[in-house]
């Protein structure tokens, strides 16, 4: 039986959300910067986030509440949520090229973001988590920008839709999710040959070494569960420091309601702990 969604804490009065433009692969993209608390003029950690929507939909509003709580929970972290080119406008690799370009832009525009440039993280939900995982691959392959960590929340990583959880979960609302994933991939990857490209399907990549530490959050009753956990196992097998957490199920009102699972106290707590651990590892020992 599904557990009720946990009640989220009240947001602080110090939370600030600012709209801005960032640079994608082929032009400007809309974005939002979330900050909270009194961390001085600059923060050491910037987390770049990409929204859900199956590559064919979604926008900055979808994860707004989740990101407000994320920034409020980690007041020394700035969160930059960026749009990207949807497949309805241009299919693969437009979205991933945008995502990587946003990271490059962020590294070059630290002052605009109130960020020291010390630690850059990438994160996303569902299709956005695919882009985050691919950004880690692209940043390694292209010599930067260096990433301190990746946070993948219920990621879409397998265009083949071959996992047991994708094929065997039979509840009607979960079948809707599986159907929506299949439709999304048809839009994002109209060229069947692209479905095995590592920048489209990280789960199929044979080159997963030398990637940043990862936090992967799956959900018990979710068709995307197994591909998330299989990717975590592959990262661990390649020597990447990886934490995989399976969250309890949360109600899904429709196939696009991915953020309802993510915007929960459990997920927010896992993310805050992961970021704090990265920051501790960056801190030199006292003399």
PDB file of C-alpha atoms in Angstrom:
ATOM      1  CA  UNK A   1       0.000   0.000   0.000  1.00  0.00           C
ATOM      2  CA  UNK A   2       1.305   3.460  -0.796  1.00  0.00           C
ATOM      3  CA  UNK A   3       2.416   5.598   2.104  1.00  0.00           C
ATOM      4  CA  UNK A   4       1.030   9.145   2.355  1.00  0.00           C
ATOM      5  CA  UNK A   5       3.347  11.892   1.186  1.00  0.00           C
ATOM      6  CA  UNK A   6       5.225  13.314   4.129  1.00  0.00           C
ATOM      7  CA  UNK A   7       4.413  16.869   5.152  1.00  0.00           C
ATOM      8  CA  UNK A   8       7.156  19.257   4.151  1.00  0.00           C
ATOM      9  CA  UNK A   9       8.428  21.909   6.561  1.00  0.00           C
ATOM     10  CA  UNK A  10       7.529  25.562   6.173  1.00  0.00           C
ATOM     11  CA  UNK A  11       9.910  27.515   3.963  1.00  0.00           C
ATOM     12  CA  UNK A  12      12.006  30.195   5.626  1.00  0.00           C
ATOM     13  CA  UNK A  13      11.630  33.911   5.005  1.00  0.00           C
ATOM     14  CA  UNK A  14      15.221  34.024   3.753  1.00  0.00           C
ATOM     15  CA  UNK A  15      14.521  31.976   0.624  1.00  0.00           C
ATOM     16  CA  UNK A  16      15.153  33.932  -2.578  1.00  0.00           C
ATOM     17  CA  UNK A  17      14.259  32.900  -6.140  1.00  0.00           C
ATOM     18  CA  UNK A  18      15.614  34.909  -9.080  1.00  0.00           C
ATOM     19  CA  UNK A  19      14.814  34.461 -12.764  1.00  0.00           C
ATOM     20  CA  UNK A  20      17.689  34.769 -15.223  1.00  0.00           C
ATOM     21  CA  UNK A  21      18.997  33.595 -18.572  1.00  0.00           C
ATOM     22  CA  UNK A  22      21.821  31.127 -19.103  1.00  0.00           C
ATOM     23  CA  UNK A  23      23.560  30.084 -22.303  1.00  0.00           C
ATOM     24  CA  UNK A  24      22.660  26.793 -23.938  1.00  0.00           C
ATOM     25  CA  UNK A  25      24.332  25.123 -26.881  1.00  0.00           C
ATOM     26  CA  UNK A  26      22.583  27.324 -29.436  1.00  0.00           C
ATOM     27  CA  UNK A  27      21.238  30.297 -27.512  1.00  0.00           C
ATOM     28  CA  UNK A  28      19.741  31.598 -24.266  1.00  0.00           C
ATOM     29  CA  UNK A  29      17.707  29.416 -21.933  1.00  0.00           C
ATOM     30  CA  UNK A  30      15.444  30.450 -19.069  1.00  0.00           C
ATOM     31  CA  UNK A  31      16.642  29.589 -15.570  1.00  0.00           C
ATOM     32  CA  UNK A  32      15.992  30.216 -11.880  1.00  0.00           C
ATOM     33  CA  UNK A  33      18.483  30.684  -9.064  1.00  0.00           C
ATOM     34  CA  UNK A  34      17.444  29.519  -5.576  1.00  0.00           C
ATOM     35  CA  UNK A  35      19.309  30.667  -2.469  1.00  0.00           C
ATOM     36  CA  UNK A  36      18.461  30.795   1.213  1.00  0.00           C
ATOM     37  CA  UNK A  37      19.989  31.872   4.483  1.00  0.00           C
ATOM     38  CA  UNK A  38      22.923  34.127   5.183  1.00  0.00           C
ATOM     39  CA  UNK A  39      25.933  32.500   3.519  1.00  0.00           C
ATOM     40  CA  UNK A  40      27.698  35.758   2.786  1.00  0.00           C
ATOM     41  CA  UNK A  41      28.088  37.205  -0.703  1.00  0.00           C
ATOM     42  CA  UNK A  42      29.098  33.866  -2.260  1.00  0.00           C
ATOM     43  CA  UNK A  43      28.446  30.168  -1.745  1.00  0.00           C
ATOM     44  CA  UNK A  44      31.018  27.429  -2.247  1.00  0.00           C
ATOM     45  CA  UNK A  45      28.603  24.939  -3.843  1.00  0.00           C
ATOM     46  CA  UNK A  46      26.414  25.384  -6.912  1.00  0.00           C
ATOM     47  CA  UNK A  47      23.953  22.654  -7.875  1.00  0.00           C
ATOM     48  CA  UNK A  48      22.661  22.746 -11.469  1.00  0.00           C
ATOM     49  CA  UNK A  49      19.290  21.024 -11.829  1.00  0.00           C
ATOM     50  CA  UNK A  50      17.331  19.764 -14.857  1.00  0.00           C
ATOM     51  CA  UNK A  51      13.557  19.179 -14.745  1.00  0.00           C
ATOM     52  CA  UNK A  52      11.443  16.136 -15.582  1.00  0.00           C
ATOM     53  CA  UNK A  53       9.016  15.762 -18.463  1.00  0.00           C
ATOM     54  CA  UNK A  54      10.256  12.810 -20.490  1.00  0.00           C
ATOM     55  CA  UNK A  55      12.378  15.014 -22.767  1.00  0.00           C
ATOM     56  CA  UNK A  56       9.194  16.157 -24.536  1.00  0.00           C
ATOM     57  CA  UNK A  57       7.578  18.328 -21.861  1.00  0.00           C
ATOM     58  CA  UNK A  58       8.057  19.953 -18.494  1.00  0.00           C
ATOM     59  CA  UNK A  59       9.429  23.324 -17.491  1.00  0.00           C
ATOM     60  CA  UNK A  60      10.975  25.215 -14.588  1.00  0.00           C
ATOM     61  CA  UNK A  61       7.684  25.310 -12.713  1.00  0.00           C
ATOM     62  CA  UNK A  62       7.461  21.517 -12.376  1.00  0.00           C
ATOM     63  CA  UNK A  63      10.116  21.173  -9.660  1.00  0.00           C
ATOM     64  CA  UNK A  64       9.800  24.654  -8.166  1.00  0.00           C
ATOM     65  CA  UNK A  65       8.529  23.558  -4.750  1.00  0.00           C
ATOM     66  CA  UNK A  66      11.105  20.764  -4.556  1.00  0.00           C
ATOM     67  CA  UNK A  67      13.952  23.176  -5.358  1.00  0.00           C
ATOM     68  CA  UNK A  68      12.720  25.768  -2.875  1.00  0.00           C
ATOM     69  CA  UNK A  69      12.950  23.136  -0.147  1.00  0.00           C
ATOM     70  CA  UNK A  70      16.305  21.878  -1.418  1.00  0.00           C
ATOM     71  CA  UNK A  71      17.805  25.376  -1.267  1.00  0.00           C
ATOM     72  CA  UNK A  72      16.214  26.014   2.117  1.00  0.00           C
ATOM     73  CA  UNK A  73      17.563  22.745   3.531  1.00  0.00           C
ATOM     74  CA  UNK A  74      21.110  23.454   2.286  1.00  0.00           C
ATOM     75  CA  UNK A  75      21.440  27.169   2.896  1.00  0.00           C
ATOM     76  CA  UNK A  76      25.101  27.255   1.899  1.00  0.00           C
ATOM     77  CA  UNK A  77      24.246  25.828  -1.558  1.00  0.00           C
ATOM     78  CA  UNK A  78      22.960  27.811  -4.539  1.00  0.00           C
ATOM     79  CA  UNK A  79      20.600  25.880  -6.827  1.00  0.00           C
ATOM     80  CA  UNK A  80      20.400  26.790 -10.519  1.00  0.00           C
ATOM     81  CA  UNK A  81      17.470  25.243 -12.403  1.00  0.00           C
ATOM     82  CA  UNK A  82      17.790  25.484 -16.167  1.00  0.00           C
ATOM     83  CA  UNK A  83      15.500  24.788 -19.086  1.00  0.00           C
ATOM     84  CA  UNK A  84      16.753  22.798 -22.079  1.00  0.00           C
ATOM     85  CA  UNK A  85      15.625  22.173 -25.640  1.00  0.00           C
ATOM     86  CA  UNK A  86      12.675  19.778 -25.673  1.00  0.00           C
ATOM     87  CA  UNK A  87      12.508  16.984 -28.202  1.00  0.00           C
ATOM     88  CA  UNK A  88       9.329  18.483 -29.643  1.00  0.00           C
ATOM     89  CA  UNK A  89      11.581  21.272 -30.924  1.00  0.00           C
ATOM     90  CA  UNK A  90      14.744  19.298 -31.641  1.00  0.00           C
ATOM     91  CA  UNK A  91      15.555  15.679 -30.665  1.00  0.00           C
ATOM     92  CA  UNK A  92      18.746  14.152 -29.252  1.00  0.00           C
ATOM     93  CA  UNK A  93      21.428  15.401 -28.746  1.00  0.00           C
ATOM     94  CA  UNK A  94      20.026  18.950 -28.382  1.00  0.00           C
ATOM     95  CA  UNK A  95      18.994  18.544 -24.732  1.00  0.00           C
ATOM     96  CA  UNK A  96      22.282  17.058 -23.538  1.00  0.00           C
ATOM     97  CA  UNK A  97      24.301  19.634 -25.452  1.00  0.00           C
ATOM     98  CA  UNK A  98      22.241  22.346 -23.740  1.00  0.00           C
ATOM     99  CA  UNK A  99      22.773  20.747 -20.342  1.00  0.00           C
ATOM    100  CA  UNK A 100      26.532  20.584 -20.708  1.00  0.00           C
ATOM    101  CA  UNK A 101      26.629  24.131 -22.106  1.00  0.00           C
ATOM    102  CA  UNK A 102      24.801  25.370 -19.002  1.00  0.00           C
ATOM    103  CA  UNK A 103      27.502  23.845 -16.792  1.00  0.00           C
ATOM    104  CA  UNK A 104      30.181  25.565 -18.860  1.00  0.00           C
ATOM    105  CA  UNK A 105      28.283  28.859 -18.634  1.00  0.00           C
ATOM    106  CA  UNK A 106      27.893  28.511 -14.861  1.00  0.00           C
ATOM    107  CA  UNK A 107      31.621  27.967 -14.416  1.00  0.00           C
ATOM    108  CA  UNK A 108      32.357  31.119 -16.434  1.00  0.00           C
ATOM    109  CA  UNK A 109      29.731  33.272 -14.705  1.00  0.00           C
ATOM    110  CA  UNK A 110      30.390  32.641 -11.032  1.00  0.00           C
ATOM    111  CA  UNK A 111      29.868  36.282 -10.024  1.00  0.00           C
ATOM    112  CA  UNK A 112      26.343  36.365 -11.509  1.00  0.00           C
ATOM    113  CA  UNK A 113      25.438  33.313  -9.447  1.00  0.00           C
ATOM    114  CA  UNK A 114      27.022  34.351  -6.166  1.00  0.00           C
ATOM    115  CA  UNK A 115      29.235  31.275  -6.275  1.00  0.00           C
ATOM    116  CA  UNK A 116      32.926  30.929  -5.449  1.00  0.00           C
ATOM    117  CA  UNK A 117      33.456  28.236  -8.094  1.00  0.00           C
ATOM    118  CA  UNK A 118      34.711  25.741  -5.531  1.00  0.00           C
ATOM    119  CA  UNK A 119      32.251  22.866  -6.085  1.00  0.00           C
ATOM    120  CA  UNK A 120      29.838  22.215  -8.981  1.00  0.00           C
ATOM    121  CA  UNK A 121      27.140  19.545  -8.720  1.00  0.00           C
ATOM    122  CA  UNK A 122      24.598  18.361 -11.272  1.00  0.00           C
ATOM    123  CA  UNK A 123      21.156  16.904 -10.553  1.00  0.00           C
ATOM    124  CA  UNK A 124      17.797  16.118 -12.096  1.00  0.00           C
ATOM    125  CA  UNK A 125      14.562  14.202 -11.921  1.00  0.00           C
ATOM    126  CA  UNK A 126      13.539  11.528 -14.496  1.00  0.00           C
ATOM    127  CA  UNK A 127      14.583  12.861 -17.951  1.00  0.00           C
ATOM    128  CA  UNK A 128      16.478  15.609 -16.170  1.00  0.00           C
ATOM    129  CA  UNK A 129      18.361  12.936 -14.231  1.00  0.00           C
ATOM    130  CA  UNK A 130      19.336  11.345 -17.551  1.00  0.00           C
ATOM    131  CA  UNK A 131      20.780  14.710 -18.585  1.00  0.00           C
ATOM    132  CA  UNK A 132      22.590  15.012 -15.254  1.00  0.00           C
ATOM    133  CA  UNK A 133      24.141  11.548 -15.636  1.00  0.00           C
ATOM    134  CA  UNK A 134      25.153  12.326 -19.212  1.00  0.00           C
ATOM    135  CA  UNK A 135      26.655  15.656 -18.134  1.00  0.00           C
ATOM    136  CA  UNK A 136      28.981  13.712 -15.852  1.00  0.00           C
ATOM    137  CA  UNK A 137      30.095  11.630 -18.854  1.00  0.00           C
ATOM    138  CA  UNK A 138      30.447  14.664 -21.124  1.00  0.00           C
ATOM    139  CA  UNK A 139      32.387  16.688 -18.568  1.00  0.00           C
ATOM    140  CA  UNK A 140      34.820  13.809 -18.148  1.00  0.00           C
ATOM    141  CA  UNK A 141      35.138  13.256 -21.891  1.00  0.00           C
ATOM    142  CA  UNK A 142      35.467  16.942 -22.776  1.00  0.00           C
ATOM    143  CA  UNK A 143      37.842  17.946 -20.011  1.00  0.00           C
ATOM    144  CA  UNK A 144      35.386  19.863 -17.861  1.00  0.00           C
ATOM    145  CA  UNK A 145      33.877  21.530 -16.136  1.00  0.00           C
ATOM    146  CA  UNK A 146      34.936  19.409 -13.175  1.00  0.00           C
ATOM    147  CA  UNK A 147      31.987  18.066 -11.184  1.00  0.00           C
ATOM    148  CA  UNK A 148      31.982  17.328  -7.475  1.00  0.00           C
ATOM    149  CA  UNK A 149      28.925  15.080  -7.580  1.00  0.00           C
ATOM    150  CA  UNK A 150      25.800  13.950  -9.419  1.00  0.00           C
ATOM    151  CA  UNK A 151      22.307  13.472  -7.971  1.00  0.00           C
ATOM    152  CA  UNK A 152      19.975  11.286 -10.018  1.00  0.00           C
ATOM    153  CA  UNK A 153      16.357  11.144  -8.851  1.00  0.00           C
ATOM    154  CA  UNK A 154      14.270   8.383 -10.457  1.00  0.00           C
ATOM    155  CA  UNK A 155      16.408   8.611 -13.602  1.00  0.00           C
ATOM    156  CA  UNK A 156      15.398   7.535 -17.113  1.00  0.00           C
ATOM    157  CA  UNK A 157      18.496   5.633 -18.250  1.00  0.00           C
ATOM    158  CA  UNK A 158      17.278   2.771 -20.471  1.00  0.00           C
ATOM    159  CA  UNK A 159      15.600   3.661 -23.794  1.00  0.00           C
ATOM    160  CA  UNK A 160      15.159  -0.077 -24.408  1.00  0.00           C
ATOM    161  CA  UNK A 161      12.714  -0.281 -21.458  1.00  0.00           C
ATOM    162  CA  UNK A 162      14.096  -3.748 -20.706  1.00  0.00           C
ATOM    163  CA  UNK A 163      14.202  -3.868 -16.898  1.00  0.00           C
ATOM    164  CA  UNK A 164      11.936  -6.059 -14.799  1.00  0.00           C
ATOM    165  CA  UNK A 165      10.356  -3.113 -12.988  1.00  0.00           C
ATOM    166  CA  UNK A 166       9.484  -1.506 -16.325  1.00  0.00           C
ATOM    167  CA  UNK A 167       7.845  -4.700 -17.631  1.00  0.00           C
ATOM    168  CA  UNK A 168       6.326  -6.268 -14.517  1.00  0.00           C
ATOM    169  CA  UNK A 169       4.674  -3.525 -12.463  1.00  0.00           C
ATOM    170  CA  UNK A 170       1.039  -3.933 -13.441  1.00  0.00           C
ATOM    171  CA  UNK A 171      -0.929  -1.243 -11.566  1.00  0.00           C
ATOM    172  CA  UNK A 172      -2.817   0.909 -14.117  1.00  0.00           C
ATOM    173  CA  UNK A 173      -1.121   4.151 -13.082  1.00  0.00           C
ATOM    174  CA  UNK A 174       2.292   2.473 -13.381  1.00  0.00           C
ATOM    175  CA  UNK A 175       1.481   1.126 -16.811  1.00  0.00           C
ATOM    176  CA  UNK A 176       0.730   4.734 -17.733  1.00  0.00           C
ATOM    177  CA  UNK A 177       4.248   5.667 -16.618  1.00  0.00           C
ATOM    178  CA  UNK A 178       5.768   2.909 -18.742  1.00  0.00           C
ATOM    179  CA  UNK A 179       3.708   3.981 -21.761  1.00  0.00           C
ATOM    180  CA  UNK A 180       4.715   7.596 -21.209  1.00  0.00           C
ATOM    181  CA  UNK A 181       8.397   6.587 -21.099  1.00  0.00           C
ATOM    182  CA  UNK A 182       8.076   4.688 -24.374  1.00  0.00           C
ATOM    183  CA  UNK A 183       6.367   7.648 -26.037  1.00  0.00           C
ATOM    184  CA  UNK A 184       8.977  10.036 -24.651  1.00  0.00           C
ATOM    185  CA  UNK A 185      11.869   8.017 -26.041  1.00  0.00           C
ATOM    186  CA  UNK A 186      10.191   7.826 -29.453  1.00  0.00           C
ATOM    187  CA  UNK A 187      10.165  11.614 -29.487  1.00  0.00           C
ATOM    188  CA  UNK A 188      13.639  12.102 -28.042  1.00  0.00           C
ATOM    189  CA  UNK A 189      15.386   9.344 -30.009  1.00  0.00           C
ATOM    190  CA  UNK A 190      13.631   9.080 -33.393  1.00  0.00           C
ATOM    191  CA  UNK A 191      16.803   7.537 -34.828  1.00  0.00           C
ATOM    192  CA  UNK A 192      16.836   4.012 -33.410  1.00  0.00           C
ATOM    193  CA  UNK A 193      20.642   3.857 -33.640  1.00  0.00           C
ATOM    194  CA  UNK A 194      20.903   6.612 -31.019  1.00  0.00           C
ATOM    195  CA  UNK A 195      19.245   4.429 -28.388  1.00  0.00           C
ATOM    196  CA  UNK A 196      22.532   2.727 -27.542  1.00  0.00           C
ATOM    197  CA  UNK A 197      24.593   5.931 -27.550  1.00  0.00           C
ATOM    198  CA  UNK A 198      26.061   6.447 -24.053  1.00  0.00           C
ATOM    199  CA  UNK A 199      24.931  10.086 -24.103  1.00  0.00           C
ATOM    200  CA  UNK A 200      21.347   8.866 -24.597  1.00  0.00           C
ATOM    201  CA  UNK A 201      21.516   5.662 -22.559  1.00  0.00           C
ATOM    202  CA  UNK A 202      24.114   5.931 -19.781  1.00  0.00           C
ATOM    203  CA  UNK A 203      23.087   2.475 -18.574  1.00  0.00           C
ATOM    204  CA  UNK A 204      24.518   1.018 -21.789  1.00  0.00           C
ATOM    205  CA  UNK A 205      27.863   2.784 -21.467  1.00  0.00           C
ATOM    206  CA  UNK A 206      30.945   0.628 -21.041  1.00  0.00           C
ATOM    207  CA  UNK A 207      33.004   3.629 -19.870  1.00  0.00           C
ATOM    208  CA  UNK A 208      31.867   4.630 -16.405  1.00  0.00           C
ATOM    209  CA  UNK A 209      35.200   5.105 -14.636  1.00  0.00           C
ATOM    210  CA  UNK A 210      36.480   8.447 -13.349  1.00  0.00           C
ATOM    211  CA  UNK A 211      33.038   9.928 -12.761  1.00  0.00           C
ATOM    212  CA  UNK A 212      32.052  12.115  -9.794  1.00  0.00           C
ATOM    213  CA  UNK A 213      30.415  10.628  -6.687  1.00  0.00           C
ATOM    214  CA  UNK A 214      26.752   9.810  -7.223  1.00  0.00           C
ATOM    215  CA  UNK A 215      23.555   9.753  -5.198  1.00  0.00           C
ATOM    216  CA  UNK A 216      20.849   7.716  -6.937  1.00  0.00           C
ATOM    217  CA  UNK A 217      17.307   7.736  -5.565  1.00  0.00           C
ATOM    218  CA  UNK A 218      14.836   5.121  -6.789  1.00  0.00           C
ATOM    219  CA  UNK A 219      11.289   4.453  -5.593  1.00  0.00           C
ATOM    220  CA  UNK A 220       9.862   1.108  -4.527  1.00  0.00           C
ATOM    221  CA  UNK A 221       6.771   1.061  -6.720  1.00  0.00           C
ATOM    222  CA  UNK A 222       8.154   2.693  -9.866  1.00  0.00           C
ATOM    223  CA  UNK A 223       8.876   1.351 -13.356  1.00  0.00           C
ATOM    224  CA  UNK A 224      12.152   3.314 -13.395  1.00  0.00           C
ATOM    225  CA  UNK A 225      13.385   1.634 -10.206  1.00  0.00           C
ATOM    226  CA  UNK A 226      15.539  -1.140 -11.648  1.00  0.00           C
ATOM    227  CA  UNK A 227      17.416   0.947 -14.201  1.00  0.00           C
ATOM    228  CA  UNK A 228      18.335   3.440 -11.480  1.00  0.00           C
ATOM    229  CA  UNK A 229      19.652   0.686  -9.224  1.00  0.00           C
ATOM    230  CA  UNK A 230      21.430  -1.139 -12.051  1.00  0.00           C
ATOM    231  CA  UNK A 231      23.223   2.069 -12.962  1.00  0.00           C
ATOM    232  CA  UNK A 232      24.269   2.511  -9.362  1.00  0.00           C
ATOM    233  CA  UNK A 233      25.666  -1.017  -9.319  1.00  0.00           C
ATOM    234  CA  UNK A 234      27.609  -0.372 -12.533  1.00  0.00           C
ATOM    235  CA  UNK A 235      29.076   2.838 -11.122  1.00  0.00           C
ATOM    236  CA  UNK A 236      30.144   1.034  -7.960  1.00  0.00           C
ATOM    237  CA  UNK A 237      31.703  -1.722 -10.076  1.00  0.00           C
ATOM    238  CA  UNK A 238      33.739   0.929 -11.904  1.00  0.00           C
ATOM    239  CA  UNK A 239      35.046   2.397  -8.665  1.00  0.00           C
ATOM    240  CA  UNK A 240      32.757   5.432  -8.521  1.00  0.00           C
ATOM    241  CA  UNK A 241      31.712   6.363  -4.985  1.00  0.00           C
ATOM    242  CA  UNK A 242      27.949   5.823  -5.202  1.00  0.00           C
ATOM    243  CA  UNK A 243      25.037   5.837  -2.771  1.00  0.00           C
ATOM    244  CA  UNK A 244      21.798   4.169  -3.896  1.00  0.00           C
ATOM    245  CA  UNK A 245      18.642   4.663  -1.867  1.00  0.00           C
ATOM    246  CA  UNK A 246      15.233   3.129  -2.559  1.00  0.00           C
ATOM    247  CA  UNK A 247      12.474   5.384  -1.264  1.00  0.00           C
ATOM    248  CA  UNK A 248       9.077   4.182  -0.135  1.00  0.00           C
ATOM    249  CA  UNK A 249       6.279   4.482  -2.701  1.00  0.00           C
ATOM    250  CA  UNK A 250       4.299   7.677  -3.016  1.00  0.00           C
ATOM    251  CA  UNK A 251       1.007   8.186  -4.844  1.00  0.00           C
ATOM    252  CA  UNK A 252       1.200   9.075  -8.538  1.00  0.00           C
ATOM    253  CA  UNK A 253      -1.812  10.950  -9.856  1.00  0.00           C
ATOM    254  CA  UNK A 254      -0.682  10.625 -13.455  1.00  0.00           C
ATOM    255  CA  UNK A 255       2.240   9.485 -15.579  1.00  0.00           C
ATOM    256  CA  UNK A 256       3.895  12.894 -15.411  1.00  0.00           C
ATOM    257  CA  UNK A 257       3.778  13.301 -11.650  1.00  0.00           C
ATOM    258  CA  UNK A 258       7.400  12.346 -11.080  1.00  0.00           C
ATOM    259  CA  UNK A 259       8.055  15.278  -8.740  1.00  0.00           C
ATOM    260  CA  UNK A 260       5.449  14.021  -6.280  1.00  0.00           C
ATOM    261  CA  UNK A 261       7.840  11.203  -5.357  1.00  0.00           C
ATOM    262  CA  UNK A 262      10.876  13.438  -5.281  1.00  0.00           C
ATOM    263  CA  UNK A 263       9.424  16.277  -3.246  1.00  0.00           C
ATOM    264  CA  UNK A 264       9.439  14.382   0.027  1.00  0.00           C
ATOM    265  CA  UNK A 265      11.274  14.697   3.293  1.00  0.00           C
ATOM    266  CA  UNK A 266      13.141  11.425   2.701  1.00  0.00           C
ATOM    267  CA  UNK A 267      14.563  12.512  -0.649  1.00  0.00           C
ATOM    268  CA  UNK A 268      15.420  15.987   0.577  1.00  0.00           C
ATOM    269  CA  UNK A 269      17.174  14.537   3.610  1.00  0.00           C
ATOM    270  CA  UNK A 270      19.210  12.131   1.477  1.00  0.00           C
ATOM    271  CA  UNK A 271      20.262  14.972  -0.813  1.00  0.00           C
ATOM    272  CA  UNK A 272      21.240  17.247   2.063  1.00  0.00           C
ATOM    273  CA  UNK A 273      23.312  14.444   3.644  1.00  0.00           C
ATOM    274  CA  UNK A 274      25.016  13.657   0.326  1.00  0.00           C
ATOM    275  CA  UNK A 275      25.974  17.296  -0.245  1.00  0.00           C
ATOM    276  CA  UNK A 276      27.213  17.651   3.325  1.00  0.00           C
ATOM    277  CA  UNK A 277      29.391  14.561   2.854  1.00  0.00           C
ATOM    278  CA  UNK A 278      30.901  15.985  -0.316  1.00  0.00           C
ATOM    279  CA  UNK A 279      31.675  19.233   1.444  1.00  0.00           C
ATOM    280  CA  UNK A 280      33.331  17.420   4.353  1.00  0.00           C
ATOM    281  CA  UNK A 281      35.539  15.509   1.925  1.00  0.00           C
ATOM    282  CA  UNK A 282      36.561  18.818   0.353  1.00  0.00           C
ATOM    283  CA  UNK A 283      37.560  20.325   3.691  1.00  0.00           C
ATOM    284  CA  UNK A 284      41.275  19.871   4.500  1.00  0.00           C
ATOM    285  CA  UNK A 285      42.068  18.399   7.913  1.00  0.00           C
ATOM    286  CA  UNK A 286      42.999  20.811  10.668  1.00  0.00           C
ATOM    287  CA  UNK A 287      46.690  21.344  11.181  1.00  0.00           C
TER     288      UNK A 287
END
